[in-house]
Short mmCIF file of C-alpha atoms in Angstrom, two decimals:
data_model
loop_
_atom_site.label_atom_id
_atom_site.label_comp_id
_atom_site.label_asym_id
_atom_site.label_seq_id
_atom_site.Cartn_x
_atom_site.Cartn_y
_atom_site.Cartn_z
CA MET A 81 -0.82 5.53 -13.62
CA LYS A 82 -2.59 3.22 -16.28
CA THR A 83 -5.32 4.49 -18.27
CA VAL A 84 -8.98 3.03 -18.77
CA ASP A 85 -7.66 2.38 -22.15
CA GLN A 86 -4.73 0.67 -21.02
CA MET A 87 -6.45 -1.28 -18.63
CA VAL A 88 -9.12 -2.28 -20.89
CA GLU A 89 -6.76 -3.06 -23.81
CA HIS A 90 -4.76 -5.42 -20.87
CA TYR A 91 -7.82 -7.67 -19.52
CA LYS A 92 -9.43 -8.46 -23.22
CA THR A 93 -5.85 -10.01 -24.23
CA MET A 94 -5.91 -11.95 -21.11
CA GLN A 95 -9.40 -13.09 -21.90
CA ALA A 96 -8.63 -13.25 -25.59
CA GLN A 97 -5.78 -15.59 -24.45
CA VAL A 98 -7.27 -17.69 -21.30
CA GLY A 99 -10.90 -16.98 -21.50
CA ASN A 100 -12.54 -17.10 -18.37
CA THR A 101 -9.72 -18.23 -15.83
CA SER A 102 -9.70 -18.16 -12.18
CA MET A 103 -7.09 -15.30 -12.59
CA TYR A 104 -9.49 -13.24 -15.21
CA GLU A 105 -12.49 -13.74 -12.54
CA GLU A 106 -10.18 -12.54 -9.51
CA VAL A 107 -9.56 -9.37 -11.86
CA LYS A 108 -13.42 -8.68 -12.66
CA TRP A 109 -14.47 -9.41 -8.81
CA GLN A 110 -11.60 -6.90 -7.79
CA TYR A 111 -12.60 -4.11 -10.19
CA ILE A 112 -16.10 -4.73 -9.17
CA SER A 113 -15.56 -4.08 -6.07
CA MET A 114 -13.39 -0.73 -6.16
CA ALA A 115 -16.28 0.28 -8.66
CA GLN A 116 -18.50 0.67 -5.72
CA GLY A 117 -15.52 1.85 -3.10
CA GLY A 118 -14.34 -1.55 -2.04
CA ASP A 119 -10.96 -2.32 -1.64
CA GLY A 120 -10.99 -4.97 -3.67
CA GLY A 121 -9.86 -7.88 -1.16
CA PRO A 122 -6.79 -8.95 0.80
CA MET A 123 -3.95 -9.91 -1.27
CA GLY A 124 -2.64 -12.21 0.92
CA PHE A 125 0.56 -10.87 2.44
CA SER A 126 1.09 -8.08 5.01
CA GLU A 127 3.86 -5.11 4.91
CA GLY A 128 3.19 -4.30 8.40
CA LYS A 129 -0.41 -4.14 8.18
CA GLU A 130 -3.40 -5.92 6.08
CA THR A 131 -2.52 -5.22 2.17
CA THR A 132 -5.19 -4.79 -0.19
CA CYS A 133 -5.67 -4.57 -4.31
CA ARG A 134 -6.11 -1.37 -3.96
CA SER A 135 -3.92 0.04 -1.74
CA TYR A 136 -1.19 -2.35 -3.57
CA ASN A 137 -1.61 -1.84 -6.88
CA TYR A 138 -4.29 0.94 -7.91
CA ASP A 139 -3.19 3.54 -4.47
CA GLY A 140 -4.69 7.04 -5.63
CA TYR A 141 -7.21 5.17 -8.29
CA SER A 142 -10.55 6.51 -8.16
CA ASP A 143 -13.64 5.22 -8.04
CA ASN A 144 -14.66 6.05 -11.36
CA PHE A 145 -11.58 4.35 -12.48
CA PHE A 146 -12.87 1.36 -11.99
CA ARG A 147 -16.62 2.15 -12.95
CA GLU A 148 -15.10 2.95 -16.54
CA VAL A 149 -12.89 -0.67 -16.97
CA CYS A 150 -16.25 -2.62 -15.44
CA GLU A 151 -18.47 -0.77 -18.15
CA ARG A 152 -16.22 -0.98 -20.87
CA MET A 153 -15.27 -4.52 -19.82
CA GLY A 154 -19.31 -5.68 -19.74
CA TRP A 155 -18.88 -6.78 -16.36
CA TYR A 156 -21.53 -5.12 -15.01
CA GLN A 157 -24.87 -7.12 -15.72
#
């Protein structure tokens, strides 16, 4: 599992390299959703069932993990 520190570093690097692109904004939206107990939205494909961002990429991660990343990234206004 990735740590909060690793994800914050990754997303800060992404933002510095590409700015606020649609991919960066999508990640931000997904993390805010998951911080509030959501699934981050559909991935656009299924593996026998509808696959969500959370179930595909972050199985087992707590809401608190996403809240911490959002807080440190300044995504909560």
